CSV table of N, CA and C in Angstrom, one decimal:
chain,number,residue,atom,x,y,z
A,1,MET,N,134.3,-53.8,-103.8
A,1,MET,CA,134.3,-54.8,-102.8
A,1,MET,C,135.6,-55.6,-102.9
A,2,SER,N,136.2,-55.8,-101.8
A,2,SER,CA,137.5,-56.5,-101.7
A,2,SER,C,137.3,-58.0,-102.0
A,3,ALA,N,138.4,-58.6,-102.5
A,3,ALA,CA,138.4,-60.1,-102.7
A,3,ALA,C,138.1,-60.8,-101.4
A,4,GLN,N,138.6,-60.4,-100.3
A,4,GLN,CA,138.4,-61.0,-99.0
A,4,GLN,C,137.0,-60.9,-98.6
A,5,HIS,N,136.3,-59.8,-98.8
A,5,HIS,CA,134.9,-59.6,-98.5
A,5,HIS,C,134.0,-60.5,-99.3
A,6,ARG,N,134.3,-60.6,-100.7
A,6,ARG,CA,133.6,-61.5,-101.5
A,6,ARG,C,133.7,-62.9,-101.1
A,7,THR,N,134.9,-63.4,-100.8
A,7,THR,CA,135.1,-64.8,-100.3
A,7,THR,C,134.3,-65.0,-99.0
A,8,ALA,N,134.3,-64.1,-98.1
A,8,ALA,CA,133.6,-64.3,-96.8
A,8,ALA,C,132.1,-64.3,-97.1
A,9,SER,N,131.6,-63.5,-98.0
A,9,SER,CA,130.2,-63.4,-98.2
A,9,SER,C,129.6,-64.7,-98.9
A,10,VAL,N,130.5,-65.5,-99.6
A,10,VAL,CA,130.0,-66.7,-100.2
A,10,VAL,C,130.4,-68.0,-99.4
A,11,ALA,N,131.1,-67.8,-98.3
A,11,ALA,CA,131.4,-69.0,-97.5
A,11,ALA,C,130.2,-69.6,-96.9
A,12,ARG,N,130.1,-70.9,-97.0
A,12,ARG,CA,128.9,-71.6,-96.5
A,12,ARG,C,129.3,-72.3,-95.2
A,13,THR,N,128.3,-72.4,-94.4
A,13,THR,CA,128.4,-73.2,-93.1
A,13,THR,C,128.3,-74.6,-93.5
A,14,PRO,N,128.7,-75.5,-92.5
A,14,PRO,CA,128.6,-76.9,-92.8
A,14,PRO,C,127.2,-77.4,-93.1
A,15,VAL,N,126.2,-76.8,-92.5
A,15,VAL,CA,124.8,-77.3,-92.8
A,15,VAL,C,124.4,-76.8,-94.2
A,16,GLN,N,124.9,-75.6,-94.6
A,16,GLN,CA,124.6,-75.2,-96.0
A,16,GLN,C,125.3,-76.0,-97.0
A,17,GLN,N,126.5,-76.4,-96.7
A,17,GLN,CA,127.3,-77.3,-97.6
A,17,GLN,C,126.6,-78.7,-97.7
A,18,ALA,N,126.1,-79.2,-96.6
A,18,ALA,CA,125.4,-80.5,-96.6
A,18,ALA,C,124.1,-80.4,-97.5
A,19,ALA,N,123.3,-79.3,-97.3
A,19,ALA,CA,122.1,-79.1,-98.1
A,19,ALA,C,122.4,-79.0,-99.5
A,20,LEU,N,123.5,-78.3,-99.9
A,20,LEU,CA,123.9,-78.1,-101.3
A,20,LEU,C,124.3,-79.5,-101.9
A,21,LEU,N,125.1,-80.2,-101.1
A,21,LEU,CA,125.5,-81.5,-101.6
A,21,LEU,C,124.3,-82.5,-101.8
A,22,VAL,N,123.5,-82.5,-100.8
A,22,VAL,CA,122.3,-83.4,-100.9
A,22,VAL,C,121.4,-83.0,-102.1
A,23,GLY,N,121.2,-81.7,-102.2
A,23,GLY,CA,120.4,-81.2,-103.3
A,23,GLY,C,121.1,-81.6,-104.7
A,24,ALA,N,122.4,-81.4,-104.8
A,24,ALA,CA,123.1,-81.8,-106.0
A,24,ALA,C,123.0,-83.3,-106.3
A,25,VAL,N,123.0,-84.1,-105.3
A,25,VAL,CA,122.9,-85.6,-105.5
A,25,VAL,C,121.5,-85.9,-106.0
A,26,PHE,N,120.5,-85.2,-105.4
A,26,PHE,CA,119.1,-85.4,-105.9
A,26,PHE,C,119.0,-85.0,-107.4
A,27,LEU,N,119.6,-83.9,-107.7
A,27,LEU,CA,119.6,-83.5,-109.1
A,27,LEU,C,120.2,-84.5,-110.0
A,28,LEU,N,121.4,-85.0,-109.6
A,28,LEU,CA,122.1,-86.0,-110.4
A,28,LEU,C,121.2,-87.3,-110.5
A,29,VAL,N,120.7,-87.7,-109.5
A,29,VAL,CA,119.8,-89.0,-109.5
A,29,VAL,C,118.6,-88.8,-110.4
A,30,GLY,N,118.0,-87.6,-110.3
A,30,GLY,CA,116.9,-87.3,-111.2
A,30,GLY,C,117.2,-87.3,-112.6
A,31,VAL,N,118.4,-86.8,-113.0
A,31,VAL,CA,118.8,-86.8,-114.4
A,31,VAL,C,119.2,-88.3,-114.8
A,32,LEU,N,119.9,-89.0,-113.9
A,32,LEU,CA,120.3,-90.3,-114.3
A,32,LEU,C,119.1,-91.3,-114.5
A,33,GLY,N,118.0,-91.0,-113.8
A,33,GLY,CA,116.8,-91.8,-114.0
A,33,GLY,C,116.2,-91.7,-115.4
A,34,PHE,N,116.6,-90.7,-116.1
A,34,PHE,CA,116.1,-90.5,-117.5
A,34,PHE,C,117.1,-91.0,-118.5
A,35,ILE,N,118.2,-91.7,-118.1
A,35,ILE,CA,119.2,-92.1,-119.1
A,35,ILE,C,119.2,-93.6,-119.2
A,36,PRO,N,118.8,-94.1,-120.5
A,36,PRO,CA,118.8,-95.5,-120.7
A,36,PRO,C,120.2,-96.1,-120.5
A,37,GLY,N,120.2,-97.3,-120.0
A,37,GLY,CA,121.5,-97.9,-119.6
A,37,GLY,C,121.8,-97.8,-118.2
A,38,ILE,N,121.8,-96.5,-117.7
A,38,ILE,CA,122.0,-96.3,-116.3
A,38,ILE,C,120.7,-96.7,-115.6
A,39,THR,N,119.6,-96.5,-116.3
A,39,THR,CA,118.3,-97.0,-115.9
A,39,THR,C,117.9,-98.2,-116.7
A,40,THR,N,117.9,-99.3,-116.1
A,40,THR,CA,117.6,-100.6,-116.9
A,40,THR,C,116.1,-100.6,-117.2
A,41,ASP,N,115.8,-101.4,-118.2
A,41,ASP,CA,114.4,-101.5,-118.7
A,41,ASP,C,113.7,-100.2,-118.9
A,42,TYR,N,114.5,-99.3,-119.4
A,42,TYR,CA,114.0,-97.9,-119.6
A,42,TYR,C,112.8,-97.8,-120.5
A,43,ASP,N,112.6,-98.7,-121.4
A,43,ASP,CA,111.5,-98.7,-122.3
A,43,ASP,C,110.2,-99.1,-121.6
A,44,THR,N,110.2,-99.6,-120.4
A,44,THR,CA,109.0,-99.9,-119.6
A,44,THR,C,108.6,-98.8,-118.7
A,45,MET,N,109.4,-97.7,-118.6
A,45,MET,CA,109.1,-96.6,-117.7
A,45,MET,C,107.7,-96.0,-118.0
A,46,LYS,N,107.0,-95.8,-117.0
A,46,LYS,CA,105.6,-95.2,-117.0
A,46,LYS,C,105.7,-93.9,-116.3
A,47,PHE,N,104.6,-93.1,-116.5
A,47,PHE,CA,104.6,-91.8,-115.8
A,47,PHE,C,104.5,-92.0,-114.3
A,48,ALA,N,103.5,-92.7,-113.8
A,48,ALA,CA,103.2,-92.8,-112.4
A,48,ALA,C,102.4,-94.1,-112.2
A,49,GLU,N,103.0,-95.2,-112.4
A,49,GLU,CA,102.3,-96.5,-112.2
A,49,GLU,C,103.2,-97.5,-111.5
A,50,HIS,N,102.6,-98.4,-110.8
A,50,HIS,CA,103.3,-99.5,-110.1
A,50,HIS,C,104.0,-100.5,-111.0
A,51,ASP,N,103.5,-100.6,-112.2
A,51,ASP,CA,104.1,-101.5,-113.1
A,51,ASP,C,105.2,-101.0,-114.0
A,52,SER,N,105.7,-99.8,-113.7
A,52,SER,CA,106.9,-99.3,-114.3
A,52,SER,C,108.1,-100.2,-113.9
A,53,GLU,N,108.7,-100.9,-114.8
A,53,GLU,CA,109.8,-101.8,-114.4
A,53,GLU,C,111.2,-101.2,-114.6
A,54,ALA,N,111.2,-99.9,-114.9
A,54,ALA,CA,112.5,-99.2,-115.1
A,54,ALA,C,113.2,-99.2,-113.7
A,55,LYS,N,114.5,-99.4,-113.7
A,55,LYS,CA,115.2,-99.4,-112.4
A,55,LYS,C,116.5,-98.7,-112.5
A,56,LEU,N,116.7,-97.6,-111.7
A,56,LEU,CA,117.9,-96.9,-111.7
A,56,LEU,C,119.0,-97.8,-111.1
A,57,PHE,N,120.1,-97.9,-111.9
A,57,PHE,CA,121.2,-98.8,-111.5
A,57,PHE,C,120.8,-100.2,-111.4
A,58,GLY,N,119.7,-100.6,-112.1
A,58,GLY,CA,119.2,-101.9,-112.0
A,58,GLY,C,118.6,-102.3,-110.7
A,59,LEU,N,118.4,-101.4,-109.8
A,59,LEU,CA,118.0,-101.7,-108.4
A,59,LEU,C,116.8,-100.9,-107.9
A,60,PHE,N,116.8,-99.6,-108.1
A,60,PHE,CA,115.7,-98.8,-107.6
A,60,PHE,C,114.7,-98.5,-108.6
A,61,GLN,N,113.4,-98.9,-108.3
A,61,GLN,CA,112.3,-98.8,-109.3
A,61,GLN,C,112.0,-97.3,-109.4
A,62,VAL,N,111.9,-96.8,-110.7
A,62,VAL,CA,111.7,-95.4,-111.0
A,62,VAL,C,110.6,-95.3,-112.0
A,63,SER,N,110.0,-94.1,-112.1
A,63,SER,CA,109.1,-93.7,-113.1
A,63,SER,C,109.4,-92.2,-113.4
A,64,VAL,N,108.7,-91.7,-114.4
A,64,VAL,CA,108.8,-90.3,-114.7
A,64,VAL,C,108.6,-89.4,-113.5
A,65,LEU,N,107.5,-89.7,-112.8
A,65,LEU,CA,107.1,-89.0,-111.6
A,65,LEU,C,108.2,-89.1,-110.6
A,66,HIS,N,108.7,-90.3,-110.3
A,66,HIS,CA,109.8,-90.5,-109.3
A,66,HIS,C,111.0,-89.6,-109.7
A,67,ASN,N,111.4,-89.6,-110.9
A,67,ASN,CA,112.5,-88.9,-111.4
A,67,ASN,C,112.3,-87.4,-111.2
A,68,LEU,N,111.1,-86.9,-111.6
A,68,LEU,CA,110.7,-85.5,-111.4
A,68,LEU,C,110.8,-85.1,-109.9
A,69,VAL,N,110.3,-85.9,-109.1
A,69,VAL,CA,110.4,-85.6,-107.6
A,69,VAL,C,111.8,-85.5,-107.2
A,70,HIS,N,112.7,-86.3,-107.7
A,70,HIS,CA,114.1,-86.2,-107.3
A,70,HIS,C,114.7,-84.8,-107.9
A,71,LEU,N,114.3,-84.5,-109.1
A,71,LEU,CA,114.8,-83.2,-109.6
A,71,LEU,C,114.3,-82.0,-108.8
A,72,LEU,N,113.0,-82.0,-108.4
A,72,LEU,CA,112.4,-80.9,-107.7
A,72,LEU,C,113.0,-80.9,-106.3
A,73,PHE,N,113.3,-82.0,-105.7
A,73,PHE,CA,113.9,-82.0,-104.4
A,73,PHE,C,115.3,-81.5,-104.5
A,74,GLY,N,116.0,-81.8,-105.6
A,74,GLY,CA,117.3,-81.3,-105.8
A,74,GLY,C,117.4,-79.8,-105.9
A,75,VAL,N,116.4,-79.2,-106.7
A,75,VAL,CA,116.3,-77.8,-106.9
A,75,VAL,C,116.0,-77.1,-105.5
A,76,ALA,N,115.2,-77.7,-104.7
A,76,ALA,CA,114.9,-77.2,-103.4
A,76,ALA,C,116.1,-77.2,-102.5
A,77,GLY,N,116.9,-78.3,-102.5
A,77,GLY,CA,118.1,-78.3,-101.7
A,77,GLY,C,119.1,-77.3,-102.1
A,78,VAL,N,119.3,-77.1,-103.4
A,78,VAL,CA,120.3,-76.1,-103.9
A,78,VAL,C,119.8,-74.7,-103.5
A,79,ALA,N,118.5,-74.4,-103.7
A,79,ALA,CA,118.0,-73.1,-103.4
A,79,ALA,C,118.0,-72.8,-101.9
A,80,MET,N,117.6,-73.9,-101.1
A,80,MET,CA,117.5,-73.7,-99.7
A,80,MET,C,118.9,-73.7,-99.0
A,81,SER,N,119.9,-74.1,-99.7
A,81,SER,CA,121.3,-74.1,-99.1
A,81,SER,C,121.9,-72.6,-98.9
A,82,ARG,N,121.2,-71.7,-99.4
A,82,ARG,CA,121.7,-70.3,-99.4
A,82,ARG,C,121.7,-69.7,-98.0
A,83,ALA,N,120.9,-70.2,-97.1
A,83,ALA,CA,120.8,-69.6,-95.7
A,83,ALA,C,120.8,-70.8,-94.7
A,84,VAL,N,121.4,-70.6,-93.6
A,84,VAL,CA,121.5,-71.6,-92.6
A,84,VAL,C,120.1,-72.1,-92.2
A,85,SER,N,119.2,-71.3,-91.9
A,85,SER,CA,117.9,-71.7,-91.5
A,85,SER,C,117.1,-72.5,-92.5
A,86,THR,N,117.2,-72.1,-93.8
A,86,THR,CA,116.5,-72.9,-94.8
A,86,THR,C,117.3,-74.2,-95.1
A,87,ALA,N,118.6,-74.2,-95.0
A,87,ALA,CA,119.3,-75.4,-95.2
A,87,ALA,C,119.0,-76.4,-94.2
A,88,ARG,N,118.8,-76.0,-92.9
A,88,ARG,CA,118.4,-76.9,-91.9
A,88,ARG,C,117.0,-77.4,-92.1
A,89,THR,N,116.1,-76.5,-92.5
A,89,THR,CA,114.8,-76.9,-92.8
A,89,THR,C,114.7,-77.9,-93.9
A,90,PHE,N,115.5,-77.7,-95.0
A,90,PHE,CA,115.5,-78.7,-96.1
A,90,PHE,C,116.0,-80.1,-95.6
A,91,LEU,N,117.0,-80.1,-94.8
A,91,LEU,CA,117.6,-81.4,-94.3
A,91,LEU,C,116.6,-82.1,-93.3
A,92,VAL,N,116.2,-81.4,-92.3
A,92,VAL,CA,115.3,-82.0,-91.3
A,92,VAL,C,113.9,-82.3,-91.9
A,93,GLY,N,113.4,-81.3,-92.6
A,93,GLY,CA,112.0,-81.5,-93.2
A,93,GLY,C,112.1,-82.5,-94.2
A,94,GLY,N,113.1,-82.5,-95.1
A,94,GLY,CA,113.2,-83.5,-96.1
A,94,GLY,C,113.4,-84.9,-95.5
A,95,GLY,N,114.2,-85.0,-94.5
A,95,GLY,CA,114.4,-86.2,-93.8
A,95,GLY,C,113.1,-86.8,-93.3
A,96,VAL,N,112.3,-86.0,-92.7
A,96,VAL,CA,110.9,-86.4,-92.2
A,96,VAL,C,110.1,-86.9,-93.4
A,97,VAL,N,110.1,-86.2,-94.5
A,97,VAL,CA,109.4,-86.6,-95.7
A,97,VAL,C,109.9,-88.0,-96.1
A,98,TYR,N,111.2,-88.2,-96.1
A,98,TYR,CA,111.7,-89.5,-96.6
A,98,TYR,C,111.4,-90.6,-95.6
A,99,LEU,N,111.3,-90.3,-94.3
A,99,LEU,CA,110.9,-91.3,-93.4
A,99,LEU,C,109.4,-91.7,-93.5
A,100,ALA,N,108.6,-90.7,-93.8
A,100,ALA,CA,107.2,-90.9,-94.1
A,100,ALA,C,107.0,-91.7,-95.4
A,101,LEU,N,107.8,-91.4,-96.4
A,101,LEU,CA,107.8,-92.2,-97.6
A,101,LEU,C,108.3,-93.7,-97.4
A,102,TRP,N,109.2,-93.8,-96.5
A,102,TRP,CA,109.7,-95.2,-96.1
A,102,TRP,C,108.5,-96.0,-95.5
A,103,LEU,N,107.8,-95.3,-94.6
A,103,LEU,CA,106.6,-96.0,-93.9
A,103,LEU,C,105.5,-96.3,-95.0
A,104,TYR,N,105.3,-95.3,-95.8
A,104,TYR,CA,104.3,-95.5,-96.9
A,104,TYR,C,104.7,-96.7,-97.8
A,105,GLY,N,105.9,-96.8,-98.1
A,105,GLY,CA,106.4,-97.9,-99.0
A,105,GLY,C,106.3,-99.3,-98.3
A,106,LEU,N,106.4,-99.3,-96.9
A,106,LEU,CA,106.3,-100.5,-96.2
A,106,LEU,C,104.9,-101.0,-96.1
A,107,LEU,N,103.9,-100.0,-96.0
A,107,LEU,CA,102.5,-100.3,-95.7
A,107,LEU,C,101.7,-100.6,-96.9
A,108,ILE,N,102.1,-100.1,-98.1
A,108,ILE,CA,101.2,-100.3,-99.3
A,108,ILE,C,101.6,-101.6,-100.0
A,109,ASP,N,100.6,-102.1,-100.7
A,109,ASP,CA,100.8,-103.3,-101.6
A,109,ASP,C,101.6,-102.8,-102.8
A,110,HIS,N,102.8,-103.3,-103.1
A,110,HIS,CA,103.6,-102.8,-104.2
A,110,HIS,C,103.0,-103.1,-105.5
A,111,ASP,N,102.0,-104.0,-105.6
A,111,ASP,CA,101.3,-104.3,-106.9
A,111,ASP,C,100.0,-103.7,-107.0
A,112,SER,N,99.7,-102.6,-106.2
A,112,SER,CA,98.4,-101.9,-106.2
A,112,SER,C,98.6,-100.5,-106.8
A,113,ALA,N,97.5,-99.9,-107.1
A,113,ALA,CA,97.5,-98.5,-107.7
A,113,ALA,C,98.1,-97.5,-106.6
A,114,ALA,N,98.1,-97.9,-105.3
A,114,ALA,CA,98.6,-97.0,-104.3
A,114,ALA,C,100.1,-96.8,-104.5
A,115,ASN,N,100.7,-97.7,-105.2
A,115,ASN,CA,102.2,-97.6,-105.4
A,115,ASN,C,102.4,-96.8,-106.7
A,116,PHE,N,101.9,-95.6,-106.7
A,116,PHE,CA,102.0,-94.8,-107.9
A,116,PHE,C,103.3,-94.1,-108.1
A,117,VAL,N,104.2,-94.1,-107.1
A,117,VAL,CA,105.5,-93.3,-107.3
A,117,VAL,C,106.4,-94.0,-108.3
A,118,PRO,N,106.7,-95.2,-108.5
A,118,PRO,CA,106.5,-96.4,-107.7
A,118,PRO,C,107.7,-96.7,-106.8
A,119,LEU,N,107.5,-97.6,-105.8
A,119,LEU,CA,108.6,-97.9,-104.8
A,119,LEU,C,108.8,-99.4,-104.8
A,120,ASN,N,110.0,-99.8,-104.6
A,120,ASN,CA,110.3,-101.3,-104.3
A,120,ASN,C,111.0,-101.4,-103.0
A,121,THR,N,111.4,-102.6,-102.6
A,121,THR,CA,112.1,-102.8,-101.3
A,121,THR,C,113.4,-102.0,-101.2
A,122,ALA,N,114.1,-102.0,-102.3
A,122,ALA,CA,115.4,-101.2,-102.3
A,122,ALA,C,115.1,-99.7,-102.1
A,123,ASP,N,114.1,-99.2,-102.7
A,123,ASP,CA,113.7,-97.8,-102.5
A,123,ASP,C,113.4,-97.5,-101.1
A,124,ASN,N,112.6,-98.4,-100.5
A,124,ASN,CA,112.1,-98.3,-99.1
A,124,ASN,C,113.3,-98.1,-98.2
A,125,TRP,N,114.3,-99.0,-98.3
A,125,TRP,CA,115.4,-99.0,-97.3
A,125,TRP,C,116.3,-97.8,-97.6
A,126,LEU,N,116.4,-97.4,-98.9
A,126,LEU,CA,117.2,-96.2,-99.2
A,126,LEU,C,116.5,-95.0,-98.6
A,127,HIS,N,115.2,-94.9,-98.7
A,127,HIS,CA,114.5,-93.8,-98.1
A,127,HIS,C,114.6,-93.8,-96.6
A,128,PHE,N,114.7,-94.9,-95.9
A,128,PHE,CA,114.9,-95.0,-94.5
A,128,PHE,C,116.3,-94.4,-94.1
A,129,VAL,N,117.3,-94.9,-94.8
A,129,VAL,CA,118.7,-94.4,-94.5
A,129,VAL,C,118.8,-92.9,-94.8
A,130,LEU,N,118.2,-92.5,-96.0
A,130,LEU,CA,118.3,-91.1,-96.4
A,130,LEU,C,117.6,-90.2,-95.4
A,131,GLY,N,116.4,-90.6,-94.9
A,131,GLY,CA,115.7,-89.8,-94.0
A,131,GLY,C,116.5,-89.6,-92.7
A,132,LEU,N,117.0,-90.7,-92.1
A,132,LEU,CA,117.8,-90.6,-90.9
A,132,LEU,C,119.1,-89.7,-91.1
A,133,ALA,N,119.7,-89.9,-92.3
A,133,ALA,CA,121.0,-89.2,-92.5
A,133,ALA,C,120.7,-87.7,-92.7
A,134,MET,N,119.6,-87.3,-93.4
A,134,MET,CA,119.3,-85.9,-93.6
A,134,MET,C,118.9,-85.3,-92.3
A,135,ILE,N,118.1,-85.9,-91.4
A,135,ILE,CA,117.8,-85.4,-90.1
A,135,ILE,C,119.0,-85.2,-89.3
A,136,ALA,N,119.9,-86.2,-89.3
A,136,ALA,CA,121.1,-86.1,-88.5
A,136,ALA,C,122.0,-85.0,-89.0
A,137,LEU,N,122.1,-84.8,-90.3
A,137,LEU,CA,122.9,-83.7,-90.8
A,137,LEU,C,122.3,-82.3,-90.4
A,138,GLY,N,121.0,-82.2,-90.5
A,138,GLY,CA,120.4,-80.9,-90.2
A,138,GLY,C,120.5,-80.6,-88.7
A,139,VAL,N,120.4,-81.6,-87.9
A,139,VAL,CA,120.5,-81.4,-86.4
A,139,VAL,C,121.9,-81.2,-85.9
A,140,LEU,N,122.7,-82.1,-86.3
A,140,LEU,CA,124.1,-82.1,-85.8
A,140,LEU,C,124.9,-81.0,-86.3
A,141,LEU,N,124.7,-80.5,-87.6
A,141,LEU,CA,125.5,-79.4,-88.1
A,141,LEU,C,125.0,-78.1,-87.7
A,142,THR,N,123.9,-78.0,-86.9
A,142,THR,CA,123.5,-76.7,-86.4
A,142,THR,C,123.4,-76.7,-84.9
A,143,ARG,N,124.0,-77.7,-84.3
A,143,ARG,CA,124.0,-77.7,-82.8
A,143,ARG,C,124.9,-76.6,-82.3
A,144,ARG,N,124.6,-76.0,-81.3
A,144,ARG,CA,125.4,-75.0,-80.6
A,144,ARG,C,126.3,-75.8,-79.6
A,145,THR,N,127.6,-75.5,-79.6
A,145,THR,CA,128.5,-76.1,-78.7
A,145,THR,C,129.0,-75.1,-77.7
A,146,ARG,N,129.2,-75.6,-76.5
A,146,ARG,CA,129.7,-74.7,-75.4
A,146,ARG,C,131.2,-74.7,-75.5
A,147,THR,N,131.8,-73.6,-75.5
A,147,THR,CA,133.3,-73.5,-75.5
A,147,THR,C,133.7,-73.0,-74.2
A,148,GLY,N,134.1,-73.9,-73.3
A,148,GLY,CA,134.7,-73.5,-72.0
A,148,GLY,C,133.7,-72.9,-71.0
A,149,ALA,N,132.4,-73.1,-71.3
A,149,ALA,CA,131.4,-72.6,-70.3
A,149,ALA,C,131.4,-73.4,-69.1
A,150,ALA,N,131.4,-72.8,-67.9
A,150,ALA,CA,131.4,-73.5,-66.6
A,150,ALA,C,130.0,-73.9,-66.3
A,151,ARG,N,129.9,-75.0,-65.6
A,151,ARG,CA,128.5,-75.5,-65.2
A,151,ARG,C,128.2,-75.1,-63.9
């Protein structure tokens, strides 16, 4: 196999690159959530309870479950970046999931057992922006453009 053919076979489209980048960021965030100092009040971290006071960067409420979800989402993004169709599915589908999580975070009582992830206001608005951004990347990076087509 020639070097040129090998390079062409591993070239990623913009949507694949975006899915890979988003997946890598989720992996990084998942790992950082388990590092004391980067995650403040680390000693208060619970598995899946609303009273976990651990906060990533001192801002985003996290738990063991929350960090594991980030890691799993990251693995999915990296794996799904291998093909255009699955990269788009990861970005658009993941964006929809994050918008649903944003709505969930707005509707639940943050001091109740329903907040098992857990989520705080900073998480909610990050989920909103993340959801919109992922959907936009998935849609805009796979749009077909007309090149000189007459109407």
